[in-house]
Coordinates of C-alpha atoms in Angstrom, one line a residue:
Chain D
X244 CA 20.0 -3.0 21.5
X245 CA 20.0 -1.6 18.0
X246 CA 19.3 2.3 18.3
X247 CA 19.9 5.9 18.0
X248 CA 20.6 7.3 20.4
X249 CA 20.5 11.8 19.9
X250 CA 21.8 14.3 22.9
X251 CA 20.5 16.8 24.4
X252 CA 16.0 15.6 23.8
X253 CA 16.0 18.8 25.1
X254 CA 17.6 22.2 24.5
X255 CA 16.8 26.0 25.2
X256 CA 18.8 28.5 24.3
X257 CA 19.2 32.0 22.8
X258 CA 20.1 33.4 19.5
X259 CA 23.3 33.5 17.7
X260 CA 24.9 30.8 20.8
X261 CA 26.5 28.3 18.7
X262 CA 25.1 24.4 19.4
X263 CA 25.1 20.9 19.0
X264 CA 23.8 17.7 19.0
X265 CA 25.1 14.8 18.9
X266 CA 23.8 11.4 17.3
X267 CA 25.1 7.8 17.4
X268 CA 24.5 4.7 16.1
X269 CA 25.3 1.6 16.9
X270 CA 24.6 -0.4 13.8
X271 CA 27.8 0.1 11.7
X272 CA 25.1 1.5 9.9
X273 CA 26.5 3.2 6.5
X274 CA 23.6 6.2 5.6
X275 CA 23.4 8.6 8.1
X276 CA 21.1 11.6 8.3
X277 CA 18.8 14.5 9.5
X278 CA 15.3 16.0 9.5
X279 CA 13.8 18.5 11.4
X280 CA 9.8 17.8 11.9
X281 CA 7.3 20.8 12.6
X282 CA 3.9 21.1 12.3
X283 CA 1.8 21.1 8.5
X284 CA 5.2 20.7 7.0
X285 CA 6.4 17.1 7.9
X286 CA 9.8 15.6 7.5
X287 CA 12.4 17.5 5.6
X288 CA 15.7 16.2 5.6
X289 CA 18.4 19.1 5.9
X290 CA 22.2 17.2 5.7
X291 CA 22.4 13.3 4.7
X292 CA 25.3 10.8 4.3
X293 CA 26.0 8.2 2.7
X294 CA 29.4 7.1 4.8
X295 CA 32.4 8.2 6.5
X296 CA 33.2 12.3 4.8
X297 CA 30.8 11.8 2.3
X298 CA 27.8 13.8 3.3
X299 CA 25.7 16.2 1.1
X300 CA 22.6 18.4 1.4
X301 CA 19.1 17.9 1.8
X302 CA 16.1 19.9 1.3
X303 CA 16.6 22.6 4.0
X304 CA 20.2 23.0 4.8
X305 CA 20.5 26.8 5.3
X306 CA 22.3 27.4 8.9
X307 CA 23.8 24.1 9.3
X308 CA 26.8 22.2 9.8
X309 CA 28.0 18.4 9.5
X310 CA 29.9 16.3 9.4
X311 CA 31.0 12.5 9.0
X312 CA 34.3 11.8 11.0
X313 CA 33.6 8.1 11.8
X314 CA 30.3 5.9 11.0
X315 CA 29.2 6.1 13.9
X316 CA 28.7 9.8 14.7
X317 CA 26.9 12.2 12.7
X318 CA 26.6 15.3 14.3
X319 CA 24.4 18.3 13.5
X320 CA 25.9 22.2 14.2
X321 CA 23.9 25.2 14.0
X322 CA 26.8 28.4 14.0
X323 CA 24.8 31.1 14.5
X324 CA 21.3 29.8 15.9
X325 CA 18.4 32.1 14.9
X326 CA 15.0 31.6 15.4
X327 CA 13.4 30.0 12.6
X328 CA 15.3 26.8 13.6
X329 CA 13.2 26.3 16.5
X330 CA 12.3 22.5 15.3
X331 CA 11.8 18.8 16.2
X332 CA 15.0 17.5 15.2
X333 CA 15.3 13.7 14.3
X334 CA 18.7 11.3 13.4
X335 CA 18.0 8.6 11.3
X336 CA 20.6 5.7 9.9
X337 CA 20.2 2.9 7.3
X338 CA 21.7 -0.1 6.2
X339 CA 23.0 1.6 3.0
X340 CA 20.1 3.2 0.4
X341 CA 21.6 0.8 -2.3
X342 CA 20.0 -2.3 -0.9
X343 CA 16.8 -0.8 -0.2
X344 CA 16.3 -0.6 4.6
X345 CA 14.6 1.7 6.1
X346 CA 15.5 3.8 8.4
X347 CA 15.9 4.0 12.4
X348 CA 15.3 7.0 13.9
X349 CA 16.2 8.3 16.9
X350 CA 13.7 9.7 19.4
X351 CA 13.9 13.0 18.6
X352 CA 16.1 16.6 20.1
X353 CA 13.3 19.6 20.9
X354 CA 15.2 23.0 20.8
X355 CA 14.2 26.0 21.7
X356 CA 16.2 29.3 19.9
X357 CA 14.7 32.1 21.6
Chain C
X744 CA 10.5 17.4 -8.8
X745 CA 9.8 14.7 -6.5
X746 CA 6.9 14.9 -4.5
X747 CA 5.0 13.0 -2.0
X748 CA 1.1 14.1 -0.9
X749 CA -1.4 13.2 2.2
X750 CA -3.6 15.0 1.2
X751 CA -5.9 14.1 5.1
X752 CA -4.3 15.6 8.4
X753 CA -6.3 13.5 10.0
X754 CA -8.2 10.4 9.7
X755 CA -10.8 9.2 12.6
X756 CA -12.2 5.6 12.3
X757 CA -14.2 3.4 14.5
X758 CA -12.5 0.9 16.6
X759 CA -12.8 -2.4 14.0
X760 CA -13.7 -0.8 11.3
X761 CA -11.0 -0.8 8.2
X762 CA -8.7 2.0 7.9
X763 CA -6.8 3.3 4.8
X764 CA -4.6 6.7 4.8
X765 CA -3.9 7.7 1.5
X766 CA -0.2 8.4 -0.2
X767 CA 0.6 9.8 -3.5
X768 CA 3.6 10.5 -5.5
X769 CA 5.9 11.6 -8.2
X770 CA 9.2 10.1 -8.5
X771 CA 11.5 9.6 -11.7
X772 CA 12.3 5.9 -12.6
X773 CA 10.3 3.4 -10.1
X774 CA 9.6 4.5 -6.4
X775 CA 11.4 3.2 -3.2
X776 CA 8.3 3.7 -1.4
X777 CA 8.0 3.7 3.0
X778 CA 5.7 4.0 5.2
X779 CA 6.7 5.6 9.3
X780 CA 4.7 5.4 12.0
X781 CA 5.0 8.1 15.1
X782 CA 4.1 8.0 18.5
X783 CA 4.1 11.0 21.1
X784 CA 7.4 12.0 22.0
X785 CA 9.5 8.9 19.8
X786 CA 10.7 8.8 16.9
X787 CA 9.5 7.0 13.6
X788 CA 9.4 3.3 13.7
X789 CA 9.4 1.2 10.1
X790 CA 6.3 0.2 9.1
X791 CA 6.7 -1.7 5.2
X792 CA 8.1 -0.8 2.2
X793 CA 7.4 -1.2 -1.3
X794 CA 10.3 -1.9 -3.5
X795 CA 9.2 -3.8 -6.1
X796 CA 6.8 -7.4 -6.8
X797 CA 4.0 -8.0 -4.9
X798 CA 1.8 -4.7 -5.4
X799 CA -0.4 -5.3 -2.4
X800 CA 2.6 -5.0 0.7
X801 CA 2.0 -6.4 4.1
X802 CA 4.6 -4.9 6.9
X803 CA 4.1 -4.8 11.0
X804 CA 1.0 -4.2 13.6
X805 CA -1.6 -6.4 10.4
X806 CA -1.2 -2.9 8.4
X807 CA -0.7 -3.5 4.4
X808 CA -0.2 -1.1 2.0
X809 CA -1.2 -1.2 -2.1
X810 CA 0.9 -0.3 -4.8
X811 CA -1.0 1.6 -7.7
X812 CA 1.5 2.7 -10.3
X813 CA -1.5 3.8 -12.6
X814 CA -2.3 6.3 -10.1
X815 CA 0.7 6.8 -8.3
X816 CA -0.2 5.8 -5.3
X817 CA 0.6 3.8 -1.7
X818 CA -2.4 3.2 0.4
X819 CA -1.9 2.3 4.1
X820 CA -4.4 -0.2 5.3
X821 CA -5.4 -2.1 8.2
X822 CA -8.3 -4.7 7.8
X823 CA -9.8 -4.1 11.6
X824 CA -8.5 -0.7 13.6
X825 CA -7.1 -0.7 16.8
X826 CA -7.3 2.2 19.6
X827 CA -3.4 1.9 20.0
X828 CA -3.1 2.6 15.8
X829 CA -3.4 6.3 17.4
X830 CA -1.0 7.7 15.6
X831 CA 1.1 9.7 13.0
X832 CA 1.7 8.3 9.7
X833 CA 4.2 9.1 7.4
X834 CA 4.8 8.0 3.6
X835 CA 8.2 8.8 2.4
X836 CA 10.1 7.7 -0.6
X837 CA 13.4 7.3 -1.8
X838 CA 14.9 10.4 -4.2
X839 CA 18.3 9.2 -6.4
X840 CA 20.3 12.3 -7.5
X841 CA 22.2 12.8 -10.6
X842 CA 24.9 12.5 -7.8
X843 CA 24.7 9.2 -7.0
X844 CA 23.6 9.9 -3.9
X845 CA 19.9 9.1 -2.2
X846 CA 18.0 11.5 -0.1
X847 CA 14.6 10.7 0.7
X848 CA 11.1 13.2 0.4
X849 CA 8.5 12.4 3.6
X850 CA 4.8 13.4 2.9
X851 CA 3.0 16.3 5.6
X852 CA 1.9 13.5 7.7
X853 CA -1.6 12.1 8.4
X854 CA -3.4 11.6 12.3
X855 CA -5.2 8.7 12.6
X856 CA -8.0 8.9 15.2
X857 CA -9.5 5.8 16.3
X858 CA -12.4 5.9 17.9
X859 CA -13.9 3.2 20.9

């Protein structure tokens, strides 16, 4: 089954404790992206990756890191989480933006930073 | 700056009635527009897109959207609403950056409530 898998689905942690949210897709997609969803603000893009080793900042990259060492994986790293990063996070992938393909989304990761 | 606006936080419609969820955009160049739906505790699901061609685009679950270039709008429509259509709907636009990369801008979402 074609899917985008995020782990963990839920995480409660404390300020300053480094964490990684993993994202993996099995569709051989070039493009991958991370979003955060906050009430009243909709989805905002954090980082995206056009293909392996090519990443770029979205609209809200501060406090986050990403890496794209292989095509299927795109982890989101919070080196020193803070309470304002409490949010619902989504990973997404698509075949290629230039071909105008829609994004496939994971089911989300709800992070609570205390 | 590129932007997407969904002016209504919530839309209520009676089952069987037509529904419209509004979206307006501001982009330079030709717009690449998308609609997604989100059900509780799930990720977004693609409904339809407009890239070029016919201004009326048909998508999944009986939804369609009308692209209007002069009004810079891309409203989502359905002739007859179902209770199961109740969900959160997002409009999005693809933004091509000067670096040649692509990012996406989403609206704030519109909650559709279909009343039985």
